[in-house]
Coordinates of C-alpha atoms and ligand atoms in Angstrom, one line a residue:
M388 CA -14.4 -8.9 11.1
N389 CA -16.2 -9.6 8.0
K390 CA -17.5 -6.2 7.2
Q391 CA -17.6 -4.5 3.8
T392 CA -15.2 -1.6 3.3
V393 CA -14.9 1.2 0.8
L394 CA -12.8 -1.2 -1.3
D395 CA -15.8 -3.5 -1.8
V396 CA -18.3 -1.1 -3.3
D397 CA -18.6 0.9 -6.5
L398 CA -18.2 4.6 -5.4
Q399 CA -17.8 6.1 -8.9
R400 CA -19.6 9.4 -9.0
K401 CA -21.7 8.5 -6.0
R402 CA -22.8 10.8 -3.3
V403 CA -21.2 9.3 -0.1
L404 CA -22.0 10.3 3.5
V405 CA -18.9 9.7 5.6
R406 CA -19.1 9.6 9.4
V407 CA -15.7 10.9 10.6
D408 CA -14.4 11.8 14.0
F409 CA -13.4 15.4 13.8
N410 CA -13.8 16.0 17.5
V411 CA -10.4 17.7 17.6
P412 CA -9.0 20.1 20.2
L413 CA -9.2 23.8 19.4
K414 CA -7.1 26.7 20.6
D415 CA -8.1 30.3 20.0
G416 CA -10.7 29.1 17.5
A417 CA -8.3 27.1 15.4
V418 CA -7.5 23.3 15.3
A419 CA -4.7 22.7 17.8
D420 CA -4.0 19.1 16.8
D421 CA -5.1 17.7 13.4
T422 CA -4.3 14.0 14.1
R423 CA -8.0 13.0 13.8
I424 CA -8.5 14.9 10.6
R425 CA -5.3 13.3 9.1
A426 CA -6.6 9.9 10.2
A427 CA -9.6 10.3 8.0
L428 CA -7.6 11.4 4.9
P429 CA -7.0 8.0 3.4
T430 CA -10.7 7.3 3.2
I431 CA -11.5 10.8 2.0
Q432 CA -8.8 10.6 -0.7
H433 CA -9.9 7.2 -1.8
L434 CA -13.4 8.5 -2.3
L435 CA -12.2 11.6 -4.1
A436 CA -10.0 9.5 -6.4
Q437 CA -13.2 7.7 -7.5
S438 CA -14.9 11.0 -8.2
A439 CA -17.3 10.6 -5.4
A440 CA -19.0 13.6 -3.9
V441 CA -17.9 13.4 -0.3
I442 CA -20.3 14.6 2.5
L443 CA -18.6 14.5 5.9
C444 CA -20.4 14.4 9.2
S445 CA -19.1 14.3 12.8
H446 CA -20.0 15.2 16.4
F447 CA -18.0 17.9 18.1
G448 CA -17.8 18.2 21.9
R449 CA -20.9 17.9 24.0
P450 CA -23.4 20.7 23.2
K451 CA -26.3 20.6 25.6
H452 CA -28.7 23.1 24.1
G453 CA -28.7 22.7 20.3
P454 CA -26.5 24.9 18.2
E455 CA -23.9 26.5 20.4
P456 CA -21.1 28.5 18.6
E457 CA -18.3 27.0 20.7
F458 CA -19.2 23.5 19.4
S459 CA -19.3 24.5 15.7
L460 CA -17.3 22.3 13.3
R461 CA -16.6 25.4 11.2
P462 CA -13.0 25.8 12.6
V463 CA -12.2 22.4 11.0
L464 CA -12.8 23.8 7.5
P465 CA -9.5 25.6 7.1
A466 CA -7.5 22.7 8.6
L467 CA -9.3 20.3 6.2
S468 CA -8.7 22.6 3.2
E469 CA -5.0 22.7 4.0
L470 CA -4.9 18.9 4.1
L471 CA -6.8 18.6 0.8
P472 CA -5.1 21.2 -1.4
G473 CA -6.8 22.0 -4.7
R474 CA -10.2 20.6 -3.5
K475 CA -13.3 22.6 -3.1
I476 CA -14.5 22.2 0.5
N477 CA -18.0 23.5 1.3
F478 CA -19.6 23.9 4.7
A479 CA -23.3 23.4 5.6
A480 CA -24.3 25.5 8.6
D481 CA -26.7 22.8 9.7
C482 CA -26.3 19.0 9.1
V483 CA -29.9 18.6 8.0
G484 CA -32.7 20.8 6.7
S485 CA -33.4 22.2 3.2
A486 CA -30.2 24.2 2.9
A487 CA -28.0 21.2 3.7
A488 CA -30.1 18.9 1.5
N489 CA -29.7 21.4 -1.4
Q490 CA -25.9 21.6 -0.8
A491 CA -25.6 17.8 -0.7
Q492 CA -27.7 17.3 -3.8
S493 CA -25.8 19.9 -5.9
L494 CA -22.3 18.8 -4.7
A495 CA -20.2 18.0 -7.7
A496 CA -18.0 14.9 -8.2
G497 CA -14.7 15.4 -6.4
E498 CA -16.0 18.0 -4.1
V499 CA -16.3 17.9 -0.3
L500 CA -19.1 19.1 1.9
L501 CA -18.5 19.3 5.7
L502 CA -21.8 19.2 7.7
E503 CA -22.2 21.1 11.0
N504 CA -22.0 19.2 14.3
T505 CA -24.6 16.3 14.3
R506 CA -25.0 16.8 18.1
F507 CA -26.7 20.2 17.4
H508 CA -29.8 17.9 17.0
S509 CA -31.1 15.9 19.9
G510 CA -32.0 13.2 17.4
E511 CA -28.3 12.3 17.0
E512 CA -27.8 10.8 20.5
K513 CA -31.3 9.5 20.6
N514 CA -30.8 7.7 17.3
D515 CA -34.1 9.3 16.1
P516 CA -35.2 7.6 12.9
G517 CA -36.5 10.9 11.4
F518 CA -33.2 12.6 12.0
A519 CA -31.3 9.6 10.6
A520 CA -33.5 9.6 7.5
Q521 CA -32.7 13.3 6.9
L522 CA -28.9 12.5 7.1
A523 CA -29.3 9.4 4.9
A524 CA -31.2 11.4 2.3
H525 CA -28.0 13.4 1.5
A526 CA -26.3 10.3 0.0
E527 CA -26.4 7.0 -1.8
I528 CA -23.8 5.2 0.3
Y529 CA -22.7 5.5 3.9
V530 CA -19.2 5.1 5.1
N531 CA -18.3 4.9 8.8
D532 CA -14.7 5.9 9.5
A533 CA -15.3 7.0 13.1
F534 CA -14.1 4.0 15.1
G535 CA -13.9 6.1 18.2
S536 CA -17.7 6.7 18.1
A537 CA -18.7 3.1 17.1
H538 CA -19.6 2.1 20.7
R539 CA -22.4 4.6 20.6
A540 CA -25.7 3.8 18.9
H541 CA -26.4 7.3 17.5
A542 CA -28.2 8.4 14.4
S543 CA -24.9 9.1 12.5
T544 CA -23.3 5.8 13.6
V545 CA -26.2 3.3 13.5
G546 CA -29.4 5.0 12.3
V547 CA -28.1 6.0 8.9
A548 CA -26.3 2.6 8.5
K549 CA -29.7 0.9 8.4
L550 CA -31.0 3.2 5.6
L551 CA -28.1 3.1 3.1
P552 CA -25.5 0.5 2.0
A553 CA -23.1 0.9 4.9
V554 CA -19.4 0.1 4.7
A555 CA -16.3 0.7 6.8
G556 CA -13.8 3.4 5.9
L557 CA -10.0 2.6 5.9
L558 CA -9.4 3.8 9.4
M559 CA -12.3 1.7 10.7
E560 CA -11.1 -1.2 8.7
A561 CA -7.6 -1.1 10.3
E562 CA -9.1 -0.9 13.8
L563 CA -11.3 -3.9 13.1
R564 CA -8.5 -5.9 11.6
Y565 CA -6.0 -5.3 14.4
L566 CA -8.3 -5.2 17.4
G567 CA -10.1 -8.2 15.9
Q568 CA -6.8 -9.9 15.9
A569 CA -6.4 -9.1 19.6
V570 CA -9.7 -10.6 20.6
L571 CA -10.7 -13.1 17.9
T572 CA -7.8 -14.4 16.0
P573 CA -4.6 -13.8 18.0
Q574 CA -1.2 -15.3 17.0
H575 CA 0.6 -17.1 19.9
P576 CA 2.5 -16.5 22.0
Y577 CA 0.3 -13.6 22.8
V578 CA 1.1 -11.2 25.7
A579 CA -1.3 -8.6 27.0
I580 CA 0.1 -5.7 29.1
L581 CA -2.4 -3.8 31.2
G582 CA -1.9 -0.8 33.4
G583 CA -3.6 2.5 34.3
A584 CA -5.1 3.7 37.5
K585 CA -7.9 1.3 38.2
I586 CA -9.0 -2.3 37.9
S587 CA -12.6 -1.2 37.9
D588 CA -12.1 0.8 34.6
K589 CA -10.8 -2.3 32.8
I590 CA -12.2 -5.4 34.5
G591 CA -14.0 -6.4 31.3
V592 CA -10.8 -6.1 29.3
I593 CA -8.8 -8.1 31.9
Q594 CA -11.4 -10.9 32.0
N595 CA -11.7 -11.1 28.2
L596 CA -8.0 -10.9 27.4
L597 CA -7.3 -13.6 30.0
Q598 CA -9.3 -15.9 27.9
K599 CA -7.2 -15.2 24.8
A600 CA -3.6 -14.2 25.9
D601 CA -0.9 -16.6 27.1
K602 CA 0.4 -14.1 29.7
M603 CA -0.9 -10.9 31.2
L604 CA 1.6 -8.4 32.5
I605 CA 0.0 -5.9 35.0
G606 CA 1.5 -2.6 36.1
G607 CA 0.3 0.8 37.0
G608 CA -2.2 1.6 39.8
M609 CA -4.2 -1.5 39.0
A610 CA -1.3 -3.7 40.0
N611 CA -1.5 -2.3 43.5
T612 CA -4.9 -3.8 44.1
F613 CA -3.6 -7.3 42.9
L614 CA -0.6 -7.0 45.3
R615 CA -2.9 -5.9 48.1
A616 CA -5.1 -9.0 47.3
Q617 CA -2.0 -11.1 47.9
G618 CA -1.7 -9.6 51.3
L619 CA 1.2 -7.2 50.8
A620 CA 1.4 -3.9 52.6
L621 CA 0.8 -1.0 50.2
G622 CA 1.3 2.1 52.4
A623 CA -0.6 5.1 51.0
S624 CA -0.7 3.6 47.5
L625 CA -3.9 3.7 45.4
V626 CA -5.8 0.5 46.3
E627 CA -9.4 -0.2 45.2
E628 CA -10.9 -1.9 48.2
S629 CA -14.1 -2.7 46.2
A630 CA -12.0 -4.6 43.6
L631 CA -10.0 -6.8 46.1
D632 CA -12.4 -9.8 45.8
T633 CA -12.3 -9.6 42.0
A634 CA -8.5 -9.4 42.1
R635 CA -8.3 -12.4 44.4
A636 CA -10.6 -14.4 42.2
L637 CA -8.6 -13.6 39.1
L638 CA -5.3 -14.6 40.8
H639 CA -6.9 -17.8 42.0
T640 CA -8.1 -18.8 38.6
H641 CA -5.4 -17.4 36.3
G642 CA -2.5 -16.7 38.7
D643 CA 0.0 -18.7 36.8
R644 CA -0.4 -16.4 33.7
I645 CA -0.7 -13.0 35.5
L646 CA 2.7 -11.3 36.1
L647 CA 2.8 -8.6 38.7
P648 CA 5.5 -6.1 39.6
L649 CA 8.5 -7.4 41.6
D650 CA 9.8 -4.0 42.5
A651 CA 8.3 -0.5 42.6
V652 CA 9.3 3.2 42.5
L653 CA 7.7 4.9 45.5
G654 CA 7.0 8.5 46.1
D655 CA 6.4 10.1 49.5
R656 CA 3.6 12.1 47.9
F657 CA 1.9 12.6 44.5
G658 CA 4.1 15.2 42.8
A659 CA 7.1 15.8 40.6
D660 CA 9.1 16.9 43.6
A661 CA 8.3 13.9 45.7
K662 CA 11.1 12.0 47.6
V663 CA 11.7 8.8 45.7
Q664 CA 12.9 5.3 46.6
T665 CA 12.8 1.9 44.9
I666 CA 11.8 -1.2 46.9
A667 CA 11.2 -4.9 46.3
V668 CA 7.4 -5.4 46.5
A669 CA 7.8 -8.3 48.8
E670 CA 9.2 -6.0 51.5
G671 CA 6.0 -4.0 51.5
V672 CA 5.5 -0.3 51.1
P673 CA 6.4 1.8 54.2
D674 CA 3.6 3.9 55.7
G675 CA 3.0 7.2 54.0
W676 CA 4.7 6.1 50.7
R677 CA 2.9 5.2 47.5
M678 CA 3.8 3.0 44.6
L679 CA 3.9 5.2 41.5
D680 CA 5.9 3.2 39.0
I681 CA 7.2 -0.3 38.3
G682 CA 10.9 -0.8 39.0
P683 CA 13.8 -2.1 36.9
Q684 CA 13.5 -5.7 38.0
T685 CA 9.9 -5.7 36.9
V686 CA 10.9 -4.2 33.5
E687 CA 13.3 -7.1 33.2
R688 CA 10.6 -9.6 34.1
F689 CA 8.2 -8.1 31.6
G690 CA 10.9 -8.0 28.9
A691 CA 11.6 -11.7 29.4
A692 CA 7.9 -12.5 29.2
L693 CA 7.7 -10.6 25.9
H694 CA 10.7 -12.5 24.4
G695 CA 9.6 -14.4 21.3
C696 CA 6.0 -13.4 21.5
K697 CA 4.1 -13.0 18.2
L698 CA 1.4 -10.6 19.4
V699 CA 1.4 -7.9 22.1
V700 CA -1.5 -5.7 23.1
W701 CA -0.8 -2.8 25.5
N702 CA -3.4 -0.7 27.3
G703 CA -2.6 1.6 30.3
P704 CA 0.6 3.1 31.6
M705 CA 2.8 1.3 34.1
G706 CA 3.0 4.3 36.5
V707 CA 2.2 8.0 36.9
F708 CA 4.2 8.7 33.7
E709 CA 3.0 12.3 33.6
L710 CA 5.4 13.0 36.5
A711 CA 9.1 12.6 35.4
P712 CA 10.3 10.6 38.4
F713 CA 7.7 8.0 37.7
A714 CA 7.9 7.8 33.9
A715 CA 10.8 5.3 33.5
G716 CA 8.7 2.1 33.8
T717 CA 6.2 3.2 31.2
N718 CA 8.9 4.4 28.8
A719 CA 10.8 1.2 29.2
V720 CA 7.7 -0.9 28.5
A721 CA 7.0 1.3 25.5
R722 CA 10.5 0.4 24.2
L723 CA 10.0 -3.3 25.0
V724 CA 6.7 -3.3 23.0
A725 CA 8.4 -1.5 20.1
D726 CA 11.4 -3.7 20.1
C727 CA 10.0 -7.2 20.7
G728 CA 9.4 -8.0 17.1
A729 CA 5.8 -9.0 17.5
T730 CA 2.7 -7.4 16.0
S731 CA 2.0 -4.6 18.5
I732 CA -1.3 -3.0 19.2
V733 CA -1.5 0.0 21.6
G734 CA -4.8 1.5 22.8
G735 CA -5.9 4.0 25.5
G736 CA -5.4 7.7 25.5
D737 CA -2.6 7.7 28.1
S738 CA -0.7 4.7 26.7
V739 CA -0.8 6.2 23.2
A740 CA 0.4 9.6 24.6
A741 CA 3.3 7.7 26.3
I742 CA 4.2 6.0 23.0
H743 CA 4.2 9.3 21.2
G744 CA 6.1 10.9 24.1
A745 CA 8.8 8.2 23.8
G746 CA 9.0 8.8 20.0
L747 CA 8.1 5.2 19.3
A748 CA 4.8 5.7 17.4
G749 CA 6.4 4.6 14.1
R750 CA 7.5 1.3 15.6
I751 CA 4.1 0.2 16.7
T752 CA 2.0 -1.9 14.3
H753 CA -1.3 -0.4 15.2
I754 CA -2.1 2.6 17.5
S755 CA -5.8 2.5 18.2
T756 CA -7.6 5.9 17.8
G757 CA -10.7 5.0 19.9
G758 CA -10.5 5.3 23.7
G759 CA -13.8 4.0 24.9
A760 CA -14.5 2.1 21.7
S761 CA -11.2 0.2 21.9
L762 CA -11.8 -0.8 25.5
E763 CA -15.3 -2.1 24.7
F764 CA -13.9 -3.9 21.7
L765 CA -11.2 -5.5 23.9
E766 CA -13.9 -6.5 26.4
G767 CA -15.3 -8.6 23.6
R768 CA -18.4 -6.5 23.0
I769 CA -19.9 -6.0 19.6
L770 CA -19.9 -2.3 18.9
P771 CA -23.3 -1.1 17.5
G772 CA -21.6 1.1 14.9
V773 CA -19.7 -1.9 13.7
E774 CA -22.6 -4.3 13.8
A775 CA -24.6 -1.9 11.7
L776 CA -22.2 -2.2 8.7
N777 CA -22.9 -4.5 5.8
D778 CA -21.4 -8.0 6.1
R779 CA -19.2 -9.2 3.4
Ligands
ADP1083 P1 -5.2 4.7 29.2 O1 -5.7 6.1 28.9 O2 -4.0 4.4 28.5 O3 -6.3 3.7 29.0 P2 -5.8 5.0 32.0 O4 -6.6 6.2 31.7 O5 -6.5 3.8 32.4 O6 -4.8 4.6 30.8 O7 -4.7 5.2 33.2 C1 -3.8 6.3 33.1 C2 -3.6 7.0 34.4 O8 -3.3 6.0 35.4 C3 -2.6 8.0 34.3 O9 -3.1 9.3 34.6 C4 -1.6 7.6 35.4 O10 -1.0 8.6 36.1 C5 -2.4 6.7 36.3 N1 -1.6 5.8 37.0 C6 -0.8 4.8 36.5 N2 -0.1 4.2 37.5 C7 -0.6 4.7 38.7 C8 -0.3 4.5 40.1 N3 0.6 3.6 40.5 N4 -0.9 5.2 41.0 C9 -1.8 6.2 40.6 N5 -2.2 6.4 39.3 C10 -1.5 5.7 38.4
MG1084 MG1 -6.8 7.5 30.1

C-alpha cells in the first residue's frame, strides 16, 4: 500500500486533524475498555513530539437524532488525559461551528483538542461537502488512524481527505502493511484459516483468499455447509441451505486446497450444559445433535498444514468458543497460529477475542483492529478511507 504516512510529512508546529476510532465501550459513564484509545497513542505521541497541535475527531455509537448525551465523546476525555500525562487536553462540545473553530485555531503547539462526536451531524455519514469543509478548516494536515472506519465513505474519513494533505497514522499504516501482505504480497507457503458462523458473511473473503493462499483451513459453522455440500448428514447443525451451491462450486474448483474438519465435537443442544460427544465427520451427525467445535484429529490436520508456512491469516473461530465445552478447537488453533513461526495476522472481533482469551495476543504478528474494514480489505476491496489518502 503505497500511501503517505505521518512519517512522510513535515508536522512541525502544524495543526493536524486526526480521525481516530474512539468508539469505546462505556460503563456507568466511564470508559470500560481503553484498547482503542491506546491504539491511537503512537500516532498522537508522534504528532506531539513534533510540536503539532492535535485535533482529534471520531464517531461514537449510532446517534439517530443529532446530539444525544448518551453518544457524547466527553467520557473519553478523562481516559485520554490519563494516557497522556502532563498534556493539556481540551474538549469541543461540537465538532464544527464557531466555538470549535476558535478552539482549533487557538490550540497551542503540543496541546490536544478532542472534538465531539462527528455523527451528531447528519453531514458525517452523508459525506456532505459543507460539513467536511468545516472539519477540514480546523487544520493544515489530515491524518487518518481509524482503520476500522475506513470502509465507510464519510465526511471524516473521505470528505476531509480530499481537502487537506491526507496521510495514514501509524495504526492505519500497520493495518495496511499487514493486511496488504495478506492480499497483495503474501510470502509462501501461505495458509488461510477461516471460521465463524456463516459462509454468507465471508464468501468474498473465501473467494479472494483462495486466489492467494496455498491452503485454506475451514472450521466453525461455515465448515458445516461445506460438509453438507459433500453429502454428509449434519443432524441439527447450523447449515446454510442458500450457500450449498456456492460451497459445492468452491469445492469443485479449489477442493484440493480446502481442508475441512475430519472430526467434530457435538452437543445435543446449544448450551454450556449440553451433552457432548466427539465423532468422525464421515460417520455423519446423529439426528438432534449439532457440530459445535472441531475435534482433535482436525486440530492435528490443521497443525500439519501450518507446518513450515511463512504466512498465516486467521479469521473466525473454529467453534462456539463462548461455551466452554466447545472452545478447545479454537484455543488449539490459536496456539497453532502463535507457535507456527510464520508471520501471523488475526482479524475479526470473535477470533481476536479468542486470541486474547487464550493469552496469546503477544505472540501474534498483527491483530487487526477493524472488523468490517478488515473483512472488506481481505475481500480485495479498496476501502474509500484508504483510497482517499495521498499516494507516496
Ligand atoms: P469473527 O468475529 O472472528 O469474524 P464471526 O463473527 O464470523 O467471527 O463468527 C463467530 C461466531 O461463530 C461465534 O459467535 C461462534 O459461536 C459462531 N460459531 C462458530 N462455530 C459455530 C458452529 N459450529 N455452530 C454455530 N455457531 C458457530
Ligand atoms: Mg464476529
